[in-house]
Every structure is written in C-alpha cells, then in structure tokens.
Tab-separated table of C-alpha atoms in Angstrom:
chain	number	residue	atom	x	y	z
A	1	MET	CA	35.094	90.904	41.745
A	2	ARG	CA	35.330	95.364	40.978
A	3	VAL	CA	38.375	96.738	41.999
A	4	GLU	CA	40.153	99.822	42.835
A	5	LEU	CA	43.650	100.611	42.507
A	6	VAL	CA	45.755	103.764	45.043
A	7	SER	CA	48.673	104.852	44.988
A	8	VAL	CA	49.807	106.404	48.384
A	9	GLY	CA	53.095	108.430	47.875
A	10	THR	CA	52.993	112.358	48.214
A	11	GLU	CA	56.374	111.880	46.052
A	12	LEU	CA	53.885	110.207	43.139
A	13	LEU	CA	51.684	113.711	43.481
A	14	LEU	CA	54.429	115.922	42.532
A	15	GLY	CA	55.911	113.340	39.655
A	16	ASP	CA	59.541	112.937	41.636
A	17	ILE	CA	58.039	109.162	41.442
A	18	VAL	CA	56.841	108.222	37.870
A	19	ASN	CA	53.926	105.429	38.864
A	20	THR	CA	54.354	102.113	36.229
A	21	ASN	CA	52.527	100.334	39.382
A	22	THR	CA	49.207	100.796	37.972
A	23	ALA	CA	49.735	100.191	34.494
A	24	TYR	CA	51.724	96.716	35.577
A	25	LEU	CA	48.464	95.806	37.666
A	26	SER	CA	46.127	96.655	35.533
A	27	LYS	CA	47.155	94.738	32.528
A	28	GLU	CA	47.795	91.681	35.068
A	29	LEU	CA	44.795	92.204	36.428
A	30	ALA	CA	43.030	92.322	33.533
A	31	ALA	CA	44.674	88.437	31.939
A	32	LEU	CA	42.153	87.668	35.011
A	33	GLY	CA	39.437	88.808	34.424
A	34	ILE	CA	38.895	91.586	36.207
A	35	GLY	CA	37.609	94.663	35.829
A	36	VAL	CA	39.615	97.668	37.507
A	37	TYR	CA	36.617	100.215	37.708
A	38	ARG	CA	39.999	103.124	38.932
A	39	HIS	CA	43.284	104.047	39.521
A	40	THR	CA	43.419	106.790	41.998
A	41	THR	CA	46.914	108.493	43.697
A	42	VAL	CA	46.621	110.118	47.138
A	43	GLY	CA	49.585	111.406	49.189
A	44	ASP	CA	50.969	110.413	52.122
A	45	ASN	CA	47.538	112.216	54.564
A	46	HIS	CA	45.606	110.161	56.757
A	47	ASP	CA	42.042	111.466	55.959
A	48	ARG	CA	42.063	111.721	52.374
A	49	LEU	CA	42.949	107.847	52.400
A	50	ILE	CA	40.487	107.043	54.468
A	51	ASP	CA	38.039	109.127	52.773
A	52	THR	CA	39.745	107.185	49.355
A	53	LEU	CA	38.841	103.382	50.651
A	54	LYS	CA	35.177	104.822	51.871
A	55	THR	CA	34.341	106.359	48.103
A	56	ALA	CA	36.351	103.037	46.865
A	57	PHE	CA	34.348	100.645	48.744
A	58	SER	CA	30.957	102.498	47.429
A	59	GLU	CA	31.492	101.120	44.030
A	60	ASN	CA	33.676	97.949	44.125
A	61	ASP	CA	34.727	95.069	46.842
A	62	THR	CA	38.257	95.220	47.009
A	63	VAL	CA	41.092	97.708	47.026
A	64	ILE	CA	44.386	97.249	45.867
A	65	ILE	CA	46.869	99.482	47.274
A	66	THR	CA	51.035	100.337	46.679
A	67	GLY	CA	53.053	102.419	48.683
A	68	GLY	CA	52.912	103.702	51.867
A	69	LEU	CA	54.242	99.942	53.686
A	70	GLY	CA	58.022	101.817	55.109
A	71	PRO	CA	59.281	102.110	58.687
A	72	THR	CA	58.571	106.098	58.771
A	73	ASP	CA	55.441	107.940	60.751
A	74	ASP	CA	54.827	109.354	57.175
A	75	ASP	CA	53.882	105.595	55.663
A	76	ILE	CA	50.482	104.902	56.935
A	77	THR	CA	49.066	102.729	54.400
A	78	LYS	CA	48.425	99.708	56.789
A	79	GLU	CA	47.465	101.626	59.780
A	80	CYS	CA	43.888	103.459	57.650
A	81	ALA	CA	43.561	100.009	56.304
A	82	ALA	CA	43.132	98.802	59.945
A	83	GLU	CA	40.884	101.203	60.965
A	84	TYR	CA	39.289	101.192	58.040
A	85	PHE	CA	38.193	97.556	58.785
A	86	GLY	CA	38.808	98.331	62.783
A	87	ARG	CA	41.501	95.849	63.673
A	88	ASP	CA	43.783	96.009	66.224
A	89	PHE	CA	48.001	95.585	65.798
A	90	TYR	CA	49.809	92.694	67.018
A	91	PHE	CA	53.686	92.069	67.199
A	92	HIS	CA	54.007	89.397	63.909
A	93	GLU	CA	57.509	87.734	65.054
A	94	TYR	CA	57.562	85.846	62.002
A	95	SER	CA	58.163	89.020	59.790
A	96	TRP	CA	60.624	90.584	62.403
A	97	VAL	CA	63.110	87.216	62.150
A	98	LYS	CA	62.334	88.263	58.361
A	99	ILE	CA	62.688	91.683	58.163
A	100	LEU	CA	66.232	91.584	60.287
A	101	GLU	CA	67.718	89.067	57.850
A	102	ARG	CA	66.464	91.188	55.362
A	103	ILE	CA	68.792	94.004	56.954
A	104	ALA	CA	71.282	92.105	57.730
A	105	ARG	CA	71.577	91.294	53.991
A	106	SER	CA	71.769	94.846	52.727
A	107	GLY	CA	74.649	95.487	55.282
A	108	MET	CA	72.987	97.448	57.615
A	109	SER	CA	74.161	97.167	60.859
A	110	THR	CA	72.048	99.439	63.548
A	111	VAL	CA	68.072	98.733	63.416
A	112	THR	CA	66.521	101.231	65.053
A	113	ASN	CA	63.315	100.888	66.731
A	114	ASN	CA	60.871	102.090	63.543
A	115	ASN	CA	61.922	98.869	61.580
A	116	LYS	CA	59.533	97.047	64.561
A	117	LYS	CA	56.755	98.858	63.070
A	118	GLN	CA	56.477	97.179	59.629
A	119	ALA	CA	56.228	93.671	61.787
A	120	MET	CA	52.787	95.399	63.593
A	121	ILE	CA	50.281	93.215	61.699
A	122	PRO	CA	46.424	94.031	61.746
A	123	GLU	CA	44.783	91.535	63.738
A	124	GLY	CA	43.304	88.125	61.301
A	125	ALA	CA	45.051	89.736	58.284
A	126	ILE	CA	46.676	87.975	55.835
A	127	ILE	CA	50.449	88.181	55.327
A	128	LEU	CA	52.585	88.088	51.749
A	129	GLU	CA	55.542	87.954	52.153
A	130	ASN	CA	58.184	90.291	50.791
A	131	PHE	CA	61.141	88.061	48.741
A	132	CYS	CA	62.499	91.209	47.830
A	133	GLY	CA	62.363	93.354	50.601
A	134	THR	CA	61.416	94.053	54.653
A	135	ALA	CA	57.485	94.973	54.439
A	136	PRO	CA	55.037	92.419	54.497
A	137	GLY	CA	52.439	92.451	52.589
A	138	ILE	CA	48.892	92.239	54.060
A	139	ILE	CA	45.020	91.094	52.860
A	140	LEU	CA	42.254	92.638	55.282
A	141	GLU	CA	38.937	90.904	54.831
A	142	GLU	CA	35.501	92.071	56.217
A	143	GLU	CA	32.105	90.265	54.963
A	144	ASN	CA	32.417	90.766	50.757
A	145	LYS	CA	35.230	94.068	50.824
A	146	ARG	CA	38.878	93.170	50.910
A	147	ILE	CA	41.945	95.495	51.188
A	148	ILE	CA	45.156	94.429	49.200
A	149	LEU	CA	48.412	96.007	50.678
A	150	MET	CA	51.620	96.161	48.907
A	151	PRO	CA	54.883	97.788	49.289
A	152	GLY	CA	55.326	100.554	46.410
A	153	PRO	CA	59.427	99.990	44.986
A	154	PRO	CA	58.048	98.076	41.398
A	155	ARG	CA	60.297	94.788	42.215
A	156	GLU	CA	58.810	94.336	45.615
A	157	MET	CA	55.199	94.937	44.567
A	158	LYS	CA	55.935	92.794	41.531
A	159	ASP	CA	57.040	90.023	42.996
A	160	MET	CA	54.719	90.016	45.610
A	161	PHE	CA	51.914	90.188	42.929
A	162	GLU	CA	53.530	87.394	41.105
A	163	LYS	CA	53.983	84.859	43.834
A	164	SER	CA	51.103	84.799	46.109
A	165	VAL	CA	48.342	88.322	45.378
A	166	ARG	CA	47.951	86.530	41.562
A	167	PRO	CA	47.164	82.861	43.102
A	168	TYR	CA	44.952	85.081	45.581
A	169	LEU	CA	42.501	86.332	43.210
A	170	GLN	CA	43.251	83.019	40.942
A	171	LYS	CA	40.424	81.762	43.691
A	172	PHE	CA	37.899	83.692	43.372
A	173	SER	CA	37.406	82.525	38.953
A	174	THR	CA	36.756	78.746	37.987
A	175	LYS	CA	37.686	79.885	35.092
A	176	LYS	CA	41.061	79.703	33.324
A	177	PHE	CA	42.949	82.323	31.363
A	178	VAL	CA	45.371	83.186	28.783
A	179	SER	CA	47.039	86.142	27.138
A	180	LYS	CA	48.739	86.338	24.072
A	181	TYR	CA	50.665	89.156	22.868
A	182	VAL	CA	51.343	90.110	19.141
A	183	ARG	CA	54.168	92.581	18.198
A	184	PHE	CA	53.111	94.590	15.035
A	185	TYR	CA	55.645	96.700	12.842
A	186	GLY	CA	55.078	98.835	9.974
A	187	ILE	CA	51.474	100.326	11.189
A	188	GLY	CA	50.042	102.492	13.734
A	189	GLU	CA	47.777	102.409	16.753
A	190	SER	CA	45.429	104.194	14.249
A	191	LEU	CA	45.731	102.687	11.321
A	192	LEU	CA	45.846	98.692	12.878
A	193	GLU	CA	42.125	99.910	15.146
A	194	THR	CA	40.558	101.291	11.934
A	195	LYS	CA	41.252	97.415	10.049
A	196	ILE	CA	40.471	95.438	13.266
A	197	LYS	CA	37.298	97.572	14.937
A	198	HIS	CA	34.203	95.414	13.731
A	199	ILE	CA	36.502	92.841	15.726
A	200	LEU	CA	36.940	95.187	18.985
A	201	ASP	CA	33.969	96.664	18.849
A	202	ASN	CA	31.993	93.182	18.964
A	203	GLN	CA	34.772	91.641	21.290
A	204	ASP	CA	33.451	88.797	23.910
A	205	ASN	CA	35.792	86.057	24.861
A	206	PRO	CA	38.017	86.617	23.869
A	207	THR	CA	38.922	90.126	24.926
A	208	LEU	CA	41.979	92.596	22.420
A	209	ALA	CA	43.722	95.534	23.530
A	210	LEU	CA	46.153	97.503	21.926
A	211	TYR	CA	49.262	99.507	23.117
A	212	ALA	CA	51.716	102.282	21.393
A	213	LYS	CA	55.317	100.775	21.991
A	214	THR	CA	57.984	103.638	20.582
A	215	GLY	CA	57.043	102.961	16.096
A	216	GLU	CA	55.611	99.259	17.020
A	217	VAL	CA	51.720	98.495	17.952
A	218	LEU	CA	51.153	95.914	20.966
A	219	LEU	CA	47.841	93.596	21.035
A	220	ARG	CA	46.529	91.300	23.968
A	221	ILE	CA	44.529	88.654	23.184
A	222	THR	CA	43.242	87.325	26.483
A	223	ALA	CA	40.770	84.508	26.821
A	224	SER	CA	38.420	82.753	29.246
A	225	ALA	CA	37.206	79.455	29.159
A	226	ASP	CA	37.633	76.203	31.829
A	227	SER	CA	40.774	74.456	30.721
A	228	ILE	CA	44.293	76.223	28.937
A	229	ASP	CA	43.864	73.777	25.773
A	230	GLU	CA	39.972	75.795	25.291
A	231	CYS	CA	41.442	79.157	25.907
A	232	GLU	CA	44.266	78.591	23.449
A	233	LYS	CA	41.879	77.650	20.649
A	234	LEU	CA	40.032	80.641	21.340
A	235	ILE	CA	43.224	82.653	20.941
A	236	ASP	CA	44.320	80.873	17.642
A	237	ALA	CA	40.985	81.157	16.009
A	238	GLN	CA	41.030	85.767	16.707
A	239	LEU	CA	44.439	85.448	15.714
A	240	LYS	CA	43.820	83.411	12.449
A	241	GLU	CA	41.448	86.857	11.754
A	242	ILE	CA	43.778	89.375	12.815
A	243	GLU	CA	46.782	87.332	10.487
A	244	GLU	CA	44.199	87.530	7.317
A	245	ILE	CA	43.480	91.637	7.743
A	246	ALA	CA	47.614	92.455	8.747
A	247	GLY	CA	49.034	89.255	9.289
A	248	ASP	CA	52.491	90.917	7.106
A	249	LYS	CA	52.980	93.702	9.862
A	250	ILE	CA	52.792	90.639	12.654
A	251	TYR	CA	56.498	90.181	13.145
A	252	LEU	CA	56.172	88.247	17.049
A	253	VAL	CA	53.348	86.342	18.841
A	254	GLY	CA	54.159	85.416	22.014
A	255	GLY	CA	53.973	85.623	25.958
A	256	GLU	CA	54.010	87.947	28.973
A	257	ASP	CA	58.230	88.168	28.052
A	258	ILE	CA	57.548	89.809	24.930
A	259	SER	CA	55.278	92.140	26.526
A	260	SER	CA	57.666	94.848	28.239
A	261	SER	CA	60.014	96.393	26.071
A	262	GLN	CA	59.694	99.293	23.258
A	263	THR	CA	60.762	96.368	20.499
A	264	GLU	CA	61.337	92.922	20.247
A	265	LEU	CA	62.453	92.729	17.202
A	266	HIS	CA	66.596	93.164	18.010
A	267	ASN	CA	65.917	90.103	19.456
A	268	VAL	CA	63.815	88.622	16.539
A	269	VAL	CA	66.301	89.570	13.632
A	270	ALA	CA	69.421	88.301	15.434
A	271	GLY	CA	67.279	85.080	16.097
A	272	LEU	CA	66.972	84.548	12.294
A	273	LEU	CA	70.269	85.722	11.846
A	274	ILE	CA	72.178	82.635	14.116
A	275	GLU	CA	69.575	80.542	12.527
A	276	ASN	CA	70.153	80.620	9.583
A	277	GLU	CA	73.932	80.855	10.322
A	278	LEU	CA	74.152	84.085	8.184
A	279	THR	CA	76.647	86.560	8.417
A	280	ILE	CA	75.959	90.380	8.721
A	281	SER	CA	78.322	93.538	8.872
A	282	ILE	CA	76.531	97.618	9.741
A	283	ALA	CA	78.103	100.195	9.110
A	284	GLU	CA	76.475	103.159	10.992
A	285	SER	CA	76.759	107.110	10.580
A	286	LEU	CA	73.733	108.180	12.290
A	287	THR	CA	72.533	105.448	14.386
A	288	GLY	CA	75.886	106.214	15.713
A	289	GLY	CA	76.409	102.421	16.846
A	290	ARG	CA	72.939	102.092	19.080
A	291	LEU	CA	72.067	99.294	16.222
A	292	THR	CA	74.729	97.160	16.267
A	293	SER	CA	74.458	97.565	20.411
A	294	MET	CA	70.874	96.099	19.823
A	295	LEU	CA	72.017	93.300	17.873
A	296	VAL	CA	74.869	92.611	20.679
A	297	ASP	CA	71.832	91.955	23.903
A	298	LYS	CA	71.174	88.821	22.068
A	299	SER	CA	73.511	86.284	23.599
A	300	GLY	CA	75.233	83.700	21.045
A	301	ILE	CA	74.909	87.037	17.533
A	302	SER	CA	79.186	86.279	17.780
A	303	SER	CA	78.573	83.484	15.324
A	304	SER	CA	76.614	86.005	13.058
A	305	LEU	CA	78.133	89.500	14.044
A	306	LEU	CA	81.528	90.355	12.396
A	307	GLU	CA	81.120	93.935	12.929
A	308	GLY	CA	79.837	97.321	13.799
A	309	ILE	CA	81.952	100.464	12.774
A	310	VAL	CA	80.890	103.990	13.503
A	311	CYS	CA	81.738	106.556	10.059
A	312	TYR	CA	80.230	109.390	12.014
A	313	SER	CA	82.373	112.004	9.412
A	314	ASN	CA	83.082	111.646	6.066
A	315	LYS	CA	86.301	110.922	6.360
A	316	SER	CA	85.584	107.447	8.505
A	317	LYS	CA	82.998	106.863	5.394
A	318	VAL	CA	85.996	107.530	3.128
A	319	SER	CA	88.702	106.207	4.949
A	320	ALA	CA	86.906	102.730	6.179
A	321	LEU	CA	84.420	101.945	3.981
A	322	GLY	CA	85.462	103.353	0.497
A	323	VAL	CA	82.959	106.015	0.093
A	324	LYS	CA	83.780	108.402	-2.885
A	325	GLU	CA	84.612	111.804	-2.254
A	326	GLU	CA	83.278	112.847	-5.578
A	327	THR	CA	79.881	111.375	-4.182
A	328	LEU	CA	79.896	112.786	-0.609
A	329	GLU	CA	80.577	116.115	-2.677
A	330	LYS	CA	78.139	115.579	-4.726
A	331	TYR	CA	75.160	114.054	-2.970
A	332	GLY	CA	76.444	114.716	0.891
A	333	PRO	CA	76.793	112.553	3.665
A	334	VAL	CA	73.046	111.970	3.372
A	335	SER	CA	71.830	110.440	-0.157
A	336	GLU	CA	71.173	107.441	-1.471
A	337	GLN	CA	74.110	107.356	-3.258
A	338	THR	CA	76.242	107.478	-0.271
A	339	ALA	CA	73.609	105.070	2.098
A	340	LYS	CA	75.103	102.531	-1.146
A	341	GLU	CA	78.579	102.600	-0.806
A	342	MET	CA	78.463	102.891	2.298
A	343	VAL	CA	77.215	99.316	1.935
A	344	GLN	CA	79.085	98.239	0.097
A	345	GLY	CA	82.459	99.109	2.073
A	346	ILE	CA	80.681	97.218	4.736
A	347	ALA	CA	80.072	94.402	2.835
A	348	LYS	CA	83.497	93.833	0.973
A	349	ARG	CA	85.483	94.849	4.508
A	350	LEU	CA	84.655	91.062	5.922
A	351	ASN	CA	83.005	89.280	3.213
A	352	SER	CA	79.589	89.596	4.899
A	353	ASP	CA	76.637	87.967	3.942
A	354	ILE	CA	74.103	90.582	4.501
A	355	ALA	CA	75.106	94.179	5.480
A	356	VAL	CA	73.309	97.299	6.514
A	357	ALA	CA	74.586	101.373	6.709
A	358	THR	CA	72.315	104.314	7.997
A	359	THR	CA	73.024	107.922	7.019
A	360	GLY	CA	70.889	110.459	7.927
A	361	ILE	CA	69.694	113.864	9.457
A	362	ALA	CA	69.007	113.347	13.490
A	363	GLY	CA	68.074	117.040	14.748
A	364	PRO	CA	67.549	119.117	16.284
A	365	ASN	CA	68.777	121.417	13.161
A	366	SER	CA	69.436	120.724	9.298
A	367	ASP	CA	72.239	120.629	7.745
A	368	GLU	CA	73.897	122.733	4.804
A	369	SER	CA	72.026	120.575	2.293
A	370	GLY	CA	68.912	122.609	4.333
A	371	LYS	CA	67.379	118.230	3.639
A	372	PRO	CA	64.594	117.857	6.396
A	373	VAL	CA	65.701	116.287	10.029
A	374	GLY	CA	64.223	113.300	9.794
A	375	LEU	CA	64.980	112.063	6.621
A	376	VAL	CA	67.304	108.632	6.390
A	377	TYR	CA	68.523	106.396	4.514
A	378	ILE	CA	68.679	103.005	5.480
A	379	ALA	CA	71.057	100.613	2.957
A	380	THR	CA	70.883	97.009	2.842
A	381	TYR	CA	72.853	94.238	0.870
A	382	TYR	CA	71.834	90.362	0.619
A	383	LYS	CA	74.858	88.782	-1.094
A	384	GLY	CA	75.642	91.650	-3.630
A	385	ASP	CA	72.326	93.139	-4.497
A	386	ILE	CA	71.886	95.715	-3.087
A	387	ASN	CA	68.287	98.131	-1.735
A	388	VAL	CA	68.342	101.789	0.146
A	389	ALA	CA	65.353	102.969	1.893
A	390	GLU	CA	64.155	106.482	1.902
A	391	VAL	CA	62.170	107.071	5.092
A	392	GLU	CA	60.984	110.346	7.369
A	393	PHE	CA	60.401	110.426	11.147
A	394	VAL	CA	58.979	112.895	13.752
A	395	GLY	CA	60.657	113.488	16.386
A	396	ASN	CA	63.335	114.807	18.467
A	397	ARG	CA	67.019	113.736	18.277
A	398	GLU	CA	66.951	110.685	20.232
A	399	LEU	CA	63.421	109.077	19.172
A	400	ILE	CA	64.909	109.652	15.270
A	401	ARG	CA	67.841	107.430	16.062
A	402	THR	CA	65.387	104.996	17.591
A	403	ARG	CA	63.523	104.652	15.535
A	404	ALA	CA	66.111	104.457	12.413
A	405	SER	CA	67.936	101.848	14.386
A	406	VAL	CA	64.408	99.341	14.389
A	407	GLU	CA	63.675	100.432	10.887
A	408	ALA	CA	67.164	99.389	9.598
A	409	LEU	CA	65.941	96.079	11.491
A	410	ASN	CA	63.166	94.996	10.433
A	411	GLU	CA	64.230	96.018	7.065
A	412	ILE	CA	67.427	93.098	7.809
A	413	ARG	CA	64.609	90.629	8.736
A	414	LYS	CA	62.637	91.442	5.444
A	415	ILE	CA	65.105	90.385	3.430
A	416	ILE	CA	66.256	86.948	5.749
A	417	LEU	CA	62.691	85.761	5.393
A	418	LYS	CA	62.495	86.832	1.266
A	419	ASN	CA	65.550	84.319	1.168
A	420	THR	CA	65.301	81.557	3.498
C-alpha cells in the first residue's frame, strides 16, 4: 500500500489553522508499516482537488483526505471524491439520525437544510460513523484504488482513525506491528543521530525514527512480525544496543501514550518521588512557579510536594528563604552563591528530603550585572548535600524558562536514582 495524505481547506493554505493532522497520520501509518509518499494541501477548489486526486493516483493506490466534509457549499471533498470514481449520491437515513442527535446534544435548536448534505453518501461507500461530530467518514474503493475521507477537526479525525480507519488498513497486512518510544534527555538530536548512525543507516526491521522535542529527543522503534511477541523481541534487542550507546540519556521507554508531549520528565520525577516516599520543596525565581506546576500535573503528588514558593524579588529571597543581603549585593541574585542559599532556605522551612531552587536571566535583556541571557543556576538539596548546576540556554524568554524547569526536573531525577 502506498499512500498520499491530502489536507483540504483554504484556511490551511492561509496559515489560519496549523495542520496537525498530517503529522499524526504519518506517524500512525508508519507504525502500521504503510508508506506515505507525499503530503499535499489544497484549498476549497473543485478543479484543484480533482487534479490533486489525478496526480495522487498516478503514483499511489490510496489517498487519505482530511477536511471539507462540512455542510456548507465550500465543503466539496466528498463531491470531488465521488466524481473521481463516477459515483452518484443517496440519502443515508442512519447518518441523518445521528446528525440530528449530535445537533440536539450540542444545544442547537435549529436544523438547516444544508445539514442534510452531510447525510448524502456516494453509492457503494463504506460509511465511518463520527462519534465526535456530525460529518460521517467515507471509504470509496475502485479496483485497487481507495479514497478514505475523514473530517478535518483533529479530535474527530483521530477518534475516527482509531475506531474505524486503523482496523480497515490493518486488513491489508498479515503482519503485526508494534512501536515503542524512547525518550532521551541531555543529548541533542544531531549528536544522538551521530552515535547511532550505523544503526539508522542499516535499519530494516525494526525501523527507527528520531523526533526533536523541546530539549529532548524522542526515538520511535517499530517492528513487524507474525506475532506481537516476535515484535517485542525485535524491539528489545534493538533497544539493548541503543542502551549500550546512550543508555545514560534515556529516562523513559513506553508506548504511544508517552510520544506526543514535549516532555514526560515531570511525570517520571513525580512518580519517583511518590514511589520512594520522598518529600520535596521548591523555590523558583526564574521559572516563576512553572516547575511546581509541572509536578502538580501528576495525581497523588500531594504526598511528596510540601510547598512551592515563587521568590522573584530580592526582598522575597531574603524574607522567605533567608538569603543574605550581602550575598545578593556581592554576587547578585543570579549566582551560584544565591542559588545555594535559596535551596538551603527552602529545604529548612519544612525539612523536606529534597529541595530545588532556580535563578537565572530569562531575557530578553540582561540585568545590570551584564551576565548573559540564558544563564541559569539550579541548586539541589538531598538530605543535607547541596549541588549547584550552572547552565546556559539559547532562545526566547518562554523557551529559557521552560528549558530551566525541565533541566531542574532532570537534576531531581538524577538525585533520586543515585540515592535510592
């Protein structure tokens, strides 16, 4: 099977909407062992969409289209697909009932005639029920060609893919496919690629794909075999080889559920704190509460997180944490010395097992000290032992604060693993 992904919508071409559908579908299809030949975006234009289908089928046997299934006149995807395969339409009663139910649940009291357009189905089509919206999906088959139509809203599209399209596509392969995801911290994408280049250059089964995240790298390992167990064995063997090369940078291995976010360090660290019955206190200057908020995302963290204080001003550092005024005057608020006193102060307040403090310059301008934007100090405390890490990040204010928060999480993770 060879696939072209087509996204329909003038709003995509204008940049009014970010197209996340193709990224999702490409990843899902790769996990099924299905090759994606090309991504195409086309506006709400009949002639251009017909031309797109002609070009796509000159090189592929399957076209998956998202968008253009709404009730308005500019929603023409279904009509173009039917025209390409020479199909007439009929009114599908079941789809109409489901559309009415969906409209009623949404609180809309008026049903207009154009809503019926979504219940018009090309003859011979496979109908895919939409459990999240009004537009049903459609599969049209003609000899060895097929067009799969799904709605454009990502929530509707993903649900339909999971419930209907994935099972349909799996019928075209007798093989089983399994993917595992490996998350790395403390190594860039280019360096990791260099270290495992011999694996990437000779990959066959399993296949590997690298994805850059914010300060992290995600590696997908996908294997195909006659059984799930065989897939797992292939992946485990490949993972063992990668662990021998960069195992110290791996912090999480898992399934699809760990693949989409920018980081999972907050969940990993929170889990380690809870599992090891450790308490933690946090003092944040540069990160402004972001680090504490990331840990609070984890249910059950209340058993470990004693407090988080935002001590952005010098006055707060002195009054809340006991930072010496002479330290601030001599070394400045962004310094190893201040970070050390901050973490000492926050640890003492409630006698936590672990403490962490952040201070730095997020930009866009430096402070009066002239220290560089992106300079960050992260102080950690573990049962009396203190360490201060000095790091420099590049980027805008938002990125520097995010990177500092994640770096602090990694410092906590290393402390826990070292001492438990």
